[in-house]
PDB file of C-alpha atoms and ligand atoms in Angstrom:
ATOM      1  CA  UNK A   1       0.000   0.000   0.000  1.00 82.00           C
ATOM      2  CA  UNK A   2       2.608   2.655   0.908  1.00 86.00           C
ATOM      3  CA  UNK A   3       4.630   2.082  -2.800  1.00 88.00           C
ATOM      4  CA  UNK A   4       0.538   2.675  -4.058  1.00 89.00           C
ATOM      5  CA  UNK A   5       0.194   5.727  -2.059  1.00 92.00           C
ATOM      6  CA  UNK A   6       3.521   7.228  -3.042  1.00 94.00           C
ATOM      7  CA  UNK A   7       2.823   6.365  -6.837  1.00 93.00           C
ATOM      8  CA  UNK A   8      -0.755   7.855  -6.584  1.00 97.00           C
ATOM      9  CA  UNK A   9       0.657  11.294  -4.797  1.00 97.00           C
ATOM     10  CA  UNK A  10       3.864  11.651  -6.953  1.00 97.00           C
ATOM     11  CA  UNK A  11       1.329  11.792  -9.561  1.00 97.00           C
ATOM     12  CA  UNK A  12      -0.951  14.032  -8.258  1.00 98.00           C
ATOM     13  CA  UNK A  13       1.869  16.052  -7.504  1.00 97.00           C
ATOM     14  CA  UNK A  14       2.784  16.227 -11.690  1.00 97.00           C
ATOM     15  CA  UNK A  15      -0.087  17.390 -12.282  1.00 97.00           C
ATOM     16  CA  UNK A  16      -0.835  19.657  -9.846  1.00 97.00           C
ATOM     17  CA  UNK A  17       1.960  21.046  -8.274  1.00 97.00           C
ATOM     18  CA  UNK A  18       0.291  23.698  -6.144  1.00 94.00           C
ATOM     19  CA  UNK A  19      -3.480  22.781  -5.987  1.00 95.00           C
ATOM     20  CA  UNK A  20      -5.811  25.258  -5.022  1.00 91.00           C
ATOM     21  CA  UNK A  21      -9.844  25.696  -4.173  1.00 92.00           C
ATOM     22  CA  UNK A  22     -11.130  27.103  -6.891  1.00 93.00           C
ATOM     23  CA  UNK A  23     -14.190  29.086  -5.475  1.00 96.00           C
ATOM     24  CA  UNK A  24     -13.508  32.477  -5.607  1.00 97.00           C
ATOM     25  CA  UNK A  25     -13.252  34.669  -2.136  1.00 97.00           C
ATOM     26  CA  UNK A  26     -12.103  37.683  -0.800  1.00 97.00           C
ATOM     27  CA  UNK A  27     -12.734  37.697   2.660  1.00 97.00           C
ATOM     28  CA  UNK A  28     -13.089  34.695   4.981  1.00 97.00           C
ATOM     29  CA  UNK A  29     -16.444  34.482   5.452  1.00 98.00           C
ATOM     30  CA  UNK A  30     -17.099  34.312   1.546  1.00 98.00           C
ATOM     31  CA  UNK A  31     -15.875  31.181   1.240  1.00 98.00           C
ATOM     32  CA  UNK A  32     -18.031  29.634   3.639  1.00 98.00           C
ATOM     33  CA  UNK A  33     -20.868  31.073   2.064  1.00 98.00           C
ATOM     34  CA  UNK A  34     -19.448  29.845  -1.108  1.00 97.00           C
ATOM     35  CA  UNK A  35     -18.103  26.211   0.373  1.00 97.00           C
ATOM     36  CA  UNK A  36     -22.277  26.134   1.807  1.00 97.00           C
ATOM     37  CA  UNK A  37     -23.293  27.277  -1.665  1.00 97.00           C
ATOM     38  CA  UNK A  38     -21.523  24.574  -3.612  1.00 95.00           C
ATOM     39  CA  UNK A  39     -23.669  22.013  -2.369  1.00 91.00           C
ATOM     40  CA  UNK A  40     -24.392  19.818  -5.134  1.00 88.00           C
ATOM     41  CA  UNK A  41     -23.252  22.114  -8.056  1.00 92.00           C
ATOM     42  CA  UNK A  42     -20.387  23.098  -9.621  1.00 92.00           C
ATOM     43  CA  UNK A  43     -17.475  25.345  -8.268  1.00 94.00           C
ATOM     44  CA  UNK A  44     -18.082  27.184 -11.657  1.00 95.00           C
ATOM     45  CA  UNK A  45     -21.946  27.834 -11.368  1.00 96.00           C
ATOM     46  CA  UNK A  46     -21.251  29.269  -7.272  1.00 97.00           C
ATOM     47  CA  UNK A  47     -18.571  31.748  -8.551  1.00 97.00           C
ATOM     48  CA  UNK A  48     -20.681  33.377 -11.220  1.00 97.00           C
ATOM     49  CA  UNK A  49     -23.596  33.830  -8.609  1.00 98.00           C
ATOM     50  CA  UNK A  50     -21.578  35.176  -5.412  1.00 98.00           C
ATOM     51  CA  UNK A  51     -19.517  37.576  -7.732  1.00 98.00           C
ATOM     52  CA  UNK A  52     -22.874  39.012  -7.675  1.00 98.00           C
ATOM     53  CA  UNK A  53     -23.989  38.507  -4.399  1.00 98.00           C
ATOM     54  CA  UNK A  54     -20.918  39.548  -2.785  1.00 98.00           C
ATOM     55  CA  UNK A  55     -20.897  42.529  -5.234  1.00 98.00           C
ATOM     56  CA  UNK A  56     -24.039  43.860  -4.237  1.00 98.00           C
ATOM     57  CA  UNK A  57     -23.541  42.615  -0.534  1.00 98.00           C
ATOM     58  CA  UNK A  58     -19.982  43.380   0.448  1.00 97.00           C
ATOM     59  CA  UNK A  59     -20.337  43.151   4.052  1.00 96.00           C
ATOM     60  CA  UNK A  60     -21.737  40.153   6.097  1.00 96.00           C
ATOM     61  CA  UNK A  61     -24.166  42.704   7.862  1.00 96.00           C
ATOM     62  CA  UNK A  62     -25.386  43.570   4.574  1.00 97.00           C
ATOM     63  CA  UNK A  63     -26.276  40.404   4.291  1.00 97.00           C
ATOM     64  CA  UNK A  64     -27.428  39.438   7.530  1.00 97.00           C
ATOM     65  CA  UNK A  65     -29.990  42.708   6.067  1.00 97.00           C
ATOM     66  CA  UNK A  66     -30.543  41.211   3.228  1.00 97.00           C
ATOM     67  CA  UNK A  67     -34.461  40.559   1.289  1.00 97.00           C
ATOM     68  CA  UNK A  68     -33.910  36.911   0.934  1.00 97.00           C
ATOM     69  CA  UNK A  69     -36.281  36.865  -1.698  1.00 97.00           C
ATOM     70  CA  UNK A  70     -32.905  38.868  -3.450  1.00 98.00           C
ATOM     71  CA  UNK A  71     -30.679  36.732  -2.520  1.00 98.00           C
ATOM     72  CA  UNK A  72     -33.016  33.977  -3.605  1.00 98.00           C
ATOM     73  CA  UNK A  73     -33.185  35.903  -7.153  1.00 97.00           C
ATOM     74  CA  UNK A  74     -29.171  36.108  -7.307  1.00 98.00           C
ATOM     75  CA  UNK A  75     -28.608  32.242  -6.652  1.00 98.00           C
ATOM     76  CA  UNK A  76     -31.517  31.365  -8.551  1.00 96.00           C
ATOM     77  CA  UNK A  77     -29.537  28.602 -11.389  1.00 95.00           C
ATOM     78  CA  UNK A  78     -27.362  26.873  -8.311  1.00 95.00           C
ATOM     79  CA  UNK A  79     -29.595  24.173  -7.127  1.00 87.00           C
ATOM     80  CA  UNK A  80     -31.762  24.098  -3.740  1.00 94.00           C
ATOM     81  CA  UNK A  81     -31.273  28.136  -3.631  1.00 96.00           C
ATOM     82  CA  UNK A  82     -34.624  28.407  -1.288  1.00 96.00           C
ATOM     83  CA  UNK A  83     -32.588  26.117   0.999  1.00 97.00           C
ATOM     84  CA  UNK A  84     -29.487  28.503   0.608  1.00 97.00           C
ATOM     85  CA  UNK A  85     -30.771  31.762   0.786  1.00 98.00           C
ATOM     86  CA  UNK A  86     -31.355  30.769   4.265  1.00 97.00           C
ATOM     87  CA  UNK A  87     -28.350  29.304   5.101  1.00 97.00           C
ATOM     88  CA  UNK A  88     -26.487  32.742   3.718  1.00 98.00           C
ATOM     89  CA  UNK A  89     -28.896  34.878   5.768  1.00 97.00           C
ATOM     90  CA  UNK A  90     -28.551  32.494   8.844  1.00 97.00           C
ATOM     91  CA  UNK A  91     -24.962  32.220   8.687  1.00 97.00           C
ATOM     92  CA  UNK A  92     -24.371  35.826   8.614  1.00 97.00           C
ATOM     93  CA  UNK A  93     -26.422  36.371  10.940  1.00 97.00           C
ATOM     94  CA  UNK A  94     -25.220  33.933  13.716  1.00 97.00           C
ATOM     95  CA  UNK A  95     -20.819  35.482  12.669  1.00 97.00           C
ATOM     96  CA  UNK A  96     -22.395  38.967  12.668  1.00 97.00           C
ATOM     97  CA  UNK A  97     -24.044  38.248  16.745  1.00 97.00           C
ATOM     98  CA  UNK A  98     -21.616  36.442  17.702  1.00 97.00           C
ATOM     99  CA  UNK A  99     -18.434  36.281  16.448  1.00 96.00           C
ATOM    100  CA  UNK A 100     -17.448  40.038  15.586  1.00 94.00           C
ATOM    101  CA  UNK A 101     -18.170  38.799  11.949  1.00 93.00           C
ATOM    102  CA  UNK A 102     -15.266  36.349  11.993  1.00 95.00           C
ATOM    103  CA  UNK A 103     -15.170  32.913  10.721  1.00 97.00           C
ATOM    104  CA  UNK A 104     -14.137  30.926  13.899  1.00 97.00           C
ATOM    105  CA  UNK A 105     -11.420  28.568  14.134  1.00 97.00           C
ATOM    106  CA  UNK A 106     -13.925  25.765  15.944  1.00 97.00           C
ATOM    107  CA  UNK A 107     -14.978  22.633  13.881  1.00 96.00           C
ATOM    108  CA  UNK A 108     -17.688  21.820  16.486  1.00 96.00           C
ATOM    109  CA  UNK A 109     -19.125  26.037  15.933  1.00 97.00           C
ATOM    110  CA  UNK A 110     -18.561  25.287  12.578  1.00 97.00           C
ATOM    111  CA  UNK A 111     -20.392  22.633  11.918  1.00 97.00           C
ATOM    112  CA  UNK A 112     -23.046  23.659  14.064  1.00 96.00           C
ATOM    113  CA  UNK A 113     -24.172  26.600  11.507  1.00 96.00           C
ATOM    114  CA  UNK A 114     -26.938  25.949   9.296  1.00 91.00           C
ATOM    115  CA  UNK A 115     -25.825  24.610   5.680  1.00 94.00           C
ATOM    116  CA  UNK A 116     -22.349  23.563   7.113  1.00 97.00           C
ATOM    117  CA  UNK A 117     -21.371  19.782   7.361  1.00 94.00           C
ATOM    118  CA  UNK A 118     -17.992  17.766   8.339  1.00 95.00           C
ATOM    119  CA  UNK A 119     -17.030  18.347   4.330  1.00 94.00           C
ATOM    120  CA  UNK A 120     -17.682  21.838   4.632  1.00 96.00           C
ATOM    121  CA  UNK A 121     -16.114  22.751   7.559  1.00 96.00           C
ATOM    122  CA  UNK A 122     -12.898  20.342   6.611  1.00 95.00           C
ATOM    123  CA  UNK A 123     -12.946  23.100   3.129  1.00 95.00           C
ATOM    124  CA  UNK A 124     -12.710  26.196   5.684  1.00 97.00           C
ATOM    125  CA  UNK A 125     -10.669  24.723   8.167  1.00 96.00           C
ATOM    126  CA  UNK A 126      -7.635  23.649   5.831  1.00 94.00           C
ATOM    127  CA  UNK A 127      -7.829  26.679   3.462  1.00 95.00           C
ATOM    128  CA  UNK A 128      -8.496  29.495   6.022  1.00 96.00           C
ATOM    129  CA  UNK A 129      -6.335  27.780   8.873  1.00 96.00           C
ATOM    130  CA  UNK A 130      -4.070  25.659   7.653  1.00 92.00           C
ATOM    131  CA  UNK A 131      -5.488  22.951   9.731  1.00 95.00           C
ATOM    132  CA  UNK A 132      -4.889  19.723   8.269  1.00 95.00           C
ATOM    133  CA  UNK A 133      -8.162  18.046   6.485  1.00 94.00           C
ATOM    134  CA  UNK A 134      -9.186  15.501   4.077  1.00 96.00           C
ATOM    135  CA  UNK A 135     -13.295  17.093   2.868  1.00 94.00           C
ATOM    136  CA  UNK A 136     -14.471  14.024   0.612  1.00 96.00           C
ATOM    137  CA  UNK A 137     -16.956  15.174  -1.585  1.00 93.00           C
ATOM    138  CA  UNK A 138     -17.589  13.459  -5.369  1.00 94.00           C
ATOM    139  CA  UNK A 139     -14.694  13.530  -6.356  1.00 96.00           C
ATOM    140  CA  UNK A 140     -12.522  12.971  -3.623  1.00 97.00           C
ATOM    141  CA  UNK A 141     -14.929   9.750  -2.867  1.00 97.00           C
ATOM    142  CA  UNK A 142     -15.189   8.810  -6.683  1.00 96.00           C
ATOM    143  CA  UNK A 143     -11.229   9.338  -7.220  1.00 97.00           C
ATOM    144  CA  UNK A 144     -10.642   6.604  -3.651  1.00 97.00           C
ATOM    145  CA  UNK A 145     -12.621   3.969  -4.622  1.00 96.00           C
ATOM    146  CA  UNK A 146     -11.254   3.846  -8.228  1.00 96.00           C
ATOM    147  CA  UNK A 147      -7.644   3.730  -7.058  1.00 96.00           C
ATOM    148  CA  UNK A 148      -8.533   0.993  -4.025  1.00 94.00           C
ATOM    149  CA  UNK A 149      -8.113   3.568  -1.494  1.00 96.00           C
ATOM    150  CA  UNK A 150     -11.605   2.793  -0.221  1.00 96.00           C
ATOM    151  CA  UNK A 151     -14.242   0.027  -0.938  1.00 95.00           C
ATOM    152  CA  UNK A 152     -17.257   0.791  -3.683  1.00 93.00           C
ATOM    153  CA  UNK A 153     -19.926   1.015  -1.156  1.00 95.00           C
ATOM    154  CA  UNK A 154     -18.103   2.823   1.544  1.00 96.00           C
ATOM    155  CA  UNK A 155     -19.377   6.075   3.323  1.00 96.00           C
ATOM    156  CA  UNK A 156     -17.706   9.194   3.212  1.00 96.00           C
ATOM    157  CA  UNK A 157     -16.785   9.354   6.920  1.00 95.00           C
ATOM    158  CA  UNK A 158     -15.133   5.559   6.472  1.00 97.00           C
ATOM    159  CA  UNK A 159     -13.493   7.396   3.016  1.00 97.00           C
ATOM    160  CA  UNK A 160     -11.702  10.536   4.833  1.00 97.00           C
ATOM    161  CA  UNK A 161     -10.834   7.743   7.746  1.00 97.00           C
ATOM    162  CA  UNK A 162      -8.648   5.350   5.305  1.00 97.00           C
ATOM    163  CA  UNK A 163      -7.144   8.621   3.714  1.00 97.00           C
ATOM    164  CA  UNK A 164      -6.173   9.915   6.723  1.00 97.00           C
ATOM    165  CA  UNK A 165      -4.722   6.443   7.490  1.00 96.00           C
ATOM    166  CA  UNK A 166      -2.917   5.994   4.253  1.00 96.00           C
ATOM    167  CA  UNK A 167      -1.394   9.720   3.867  1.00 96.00           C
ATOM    168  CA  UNK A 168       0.988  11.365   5.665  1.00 95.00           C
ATOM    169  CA  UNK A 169      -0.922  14.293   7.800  1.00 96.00           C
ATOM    170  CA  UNK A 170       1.280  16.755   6.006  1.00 95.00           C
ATOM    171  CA  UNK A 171      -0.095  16.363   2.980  1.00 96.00           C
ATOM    172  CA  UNK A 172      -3.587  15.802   4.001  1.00 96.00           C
ATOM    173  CA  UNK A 173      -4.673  19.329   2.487  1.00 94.00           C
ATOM    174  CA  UNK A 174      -2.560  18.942  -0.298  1.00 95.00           C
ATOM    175  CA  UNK A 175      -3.537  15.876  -1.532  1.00 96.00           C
ATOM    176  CA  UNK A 176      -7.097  16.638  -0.994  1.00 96.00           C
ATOM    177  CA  UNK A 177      -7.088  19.875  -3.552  1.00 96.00           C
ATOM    178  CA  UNK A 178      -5.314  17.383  -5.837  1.00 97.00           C
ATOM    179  CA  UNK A 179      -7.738  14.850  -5.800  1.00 97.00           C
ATOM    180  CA  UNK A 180     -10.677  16.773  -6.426  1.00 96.00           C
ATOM    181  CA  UNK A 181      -9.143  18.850  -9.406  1.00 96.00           C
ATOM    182  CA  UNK A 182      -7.996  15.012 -10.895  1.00 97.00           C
ATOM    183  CA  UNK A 183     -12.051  13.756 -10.582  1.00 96.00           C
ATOM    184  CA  UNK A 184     -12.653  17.465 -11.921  1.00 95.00           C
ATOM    185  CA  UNK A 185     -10.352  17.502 -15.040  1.00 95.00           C
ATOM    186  CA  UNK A 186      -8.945  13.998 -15.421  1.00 95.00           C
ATOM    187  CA  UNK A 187     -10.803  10.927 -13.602  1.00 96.00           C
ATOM    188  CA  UNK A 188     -14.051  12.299 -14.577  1.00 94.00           C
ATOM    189  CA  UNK A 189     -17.484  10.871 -13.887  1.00 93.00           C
ATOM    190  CA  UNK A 190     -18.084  10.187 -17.482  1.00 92.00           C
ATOM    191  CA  UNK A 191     -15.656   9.290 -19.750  1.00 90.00           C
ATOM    192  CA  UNK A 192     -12.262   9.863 -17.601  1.00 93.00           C
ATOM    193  CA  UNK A 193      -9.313  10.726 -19.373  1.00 92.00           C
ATOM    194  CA  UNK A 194      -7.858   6.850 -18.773  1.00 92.00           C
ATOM    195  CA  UNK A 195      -5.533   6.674 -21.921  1.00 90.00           C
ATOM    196  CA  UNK A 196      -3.362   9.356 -20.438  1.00 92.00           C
ATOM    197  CA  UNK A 197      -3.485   8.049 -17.164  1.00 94.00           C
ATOM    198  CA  UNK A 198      -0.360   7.006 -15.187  1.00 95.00           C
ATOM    199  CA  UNK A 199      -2.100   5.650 -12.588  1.00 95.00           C
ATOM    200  CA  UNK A 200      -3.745   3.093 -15.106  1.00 94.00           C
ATOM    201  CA  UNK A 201      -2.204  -0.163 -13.701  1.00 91.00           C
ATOM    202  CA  UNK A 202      -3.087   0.232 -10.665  1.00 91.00           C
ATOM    203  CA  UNK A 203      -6.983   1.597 -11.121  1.00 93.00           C
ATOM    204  CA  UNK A 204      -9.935  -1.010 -10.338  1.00 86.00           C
ATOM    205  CA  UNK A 205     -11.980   1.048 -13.032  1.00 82.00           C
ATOM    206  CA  UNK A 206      -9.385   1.136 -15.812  1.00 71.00           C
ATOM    207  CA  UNK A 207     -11.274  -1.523 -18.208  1.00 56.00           C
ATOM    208  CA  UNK A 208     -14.089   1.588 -18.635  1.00 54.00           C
ATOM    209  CA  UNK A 209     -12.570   3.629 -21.270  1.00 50.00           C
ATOM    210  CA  UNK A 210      -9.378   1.086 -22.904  1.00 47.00           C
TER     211      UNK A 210
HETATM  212 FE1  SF4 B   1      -9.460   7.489 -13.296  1.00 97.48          FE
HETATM  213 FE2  SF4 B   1      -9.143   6.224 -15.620  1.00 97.48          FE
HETATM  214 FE3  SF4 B   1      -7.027   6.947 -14.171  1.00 97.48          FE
HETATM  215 FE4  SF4 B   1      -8.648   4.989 -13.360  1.00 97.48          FE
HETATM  216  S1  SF4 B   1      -7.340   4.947 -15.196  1.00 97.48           S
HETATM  217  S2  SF4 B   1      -7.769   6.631 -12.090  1.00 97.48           S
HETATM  218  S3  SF4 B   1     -10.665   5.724 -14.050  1.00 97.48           S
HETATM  219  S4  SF4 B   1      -8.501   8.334 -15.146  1.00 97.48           S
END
């Protein structure tokens, strides 16, 4: 398993050398709006709606104040936005009474704010932090079970457990970023790019595509 791990992350590490989220924030508490947003759609769809959100909200009291009917109207094409327009206006609320605005540094407050799960507080904690996290969302879970790091029918919390296991805590973050932009751009859902794939030997999925 270790030689496996060390291929898999070498080649992660070609690929992308310095990974990064790609939702798009300025201040802290964007992105956990954003991380909360990205529920079920792409990273893509949640940056061309909170451009405009943040845009015509710049400050979380703006929108704690917000008509949520507008914010409703801005997030309109990301799915569930009923569900999310609340979250936004609960979330600022709760940072805006209670913590001076500021995202804490608390997985237990974190995940204790409406919209905001283990994966989502794993995003915020490693990228605004630095605390070491493995979030396992599609990709991350897809990405695992094709390369035998996890079984086909295990759950996410038994996923992030065998990862954590398996890779050195100093590259948890790391490695994360890389494996969701590699079930992003590479081991796709549909039709993954397997022909250029190093990791081909090696993948229980490989006889899809060659
Ligand atoms: Fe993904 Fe294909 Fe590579 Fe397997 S061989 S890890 S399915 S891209």
């Amino acid at each position: 398993m270790k030689e496996k791990v060390y291929n898999i992350t070498s080649y992660l590490d070609e690929l992308f050398p310095n990974p990064r989220c790609e939702l798009n924030y300025n201040k802290d508490y964007e992105l956990l709006i954003a991380v909360v947003l990205s529920a079920q759609t792409t990273d893509k769809r949640v940056n061309k709606v909170t451009a405009v959100l943040f845009d015509k909200y710049p400050t979380l009291k703006d929108l704690k104040n917000a008509d949520i009917k507008d914010i409703e109207k801005i997030i309109k094409e990301i799915g569930t936005f009923r569900k999310k327009a609340v979250f936004v206006k609960e979330i600022a609320t709760f940072l805006d009474d209670n913590y001076d605005g500021k995202v804490p540094n608390d997985r237990k407050v974190l995940e204790s704010l409406s919209g905001v799960g283990r994966k989502t507080a794993n995003v915020v904690l490693s990228n605004l932090f630095d605390e070491p996290c493995i979030a396992v969302d599609t990709h991350v879970s897809r990405v695992s079970k094709r390369l035998g790091l996890a079984y086909k029918n295990d759950s996410v919390e038994v996923i992030e457990r065998k990862l954590m296991k398996k890779l050195d805590k100093s590259i948890w973050s790391k490695t994360h970023h890389q494996m969701v932009l590699f079930g992003r751009y590479h081991c796709k859902a549909i039709n993954p790019e397997c022909e250029t794939c190093k990791l081909y030997d090696m993948c229980k999925e490989k006889k899809l595509k060659v």
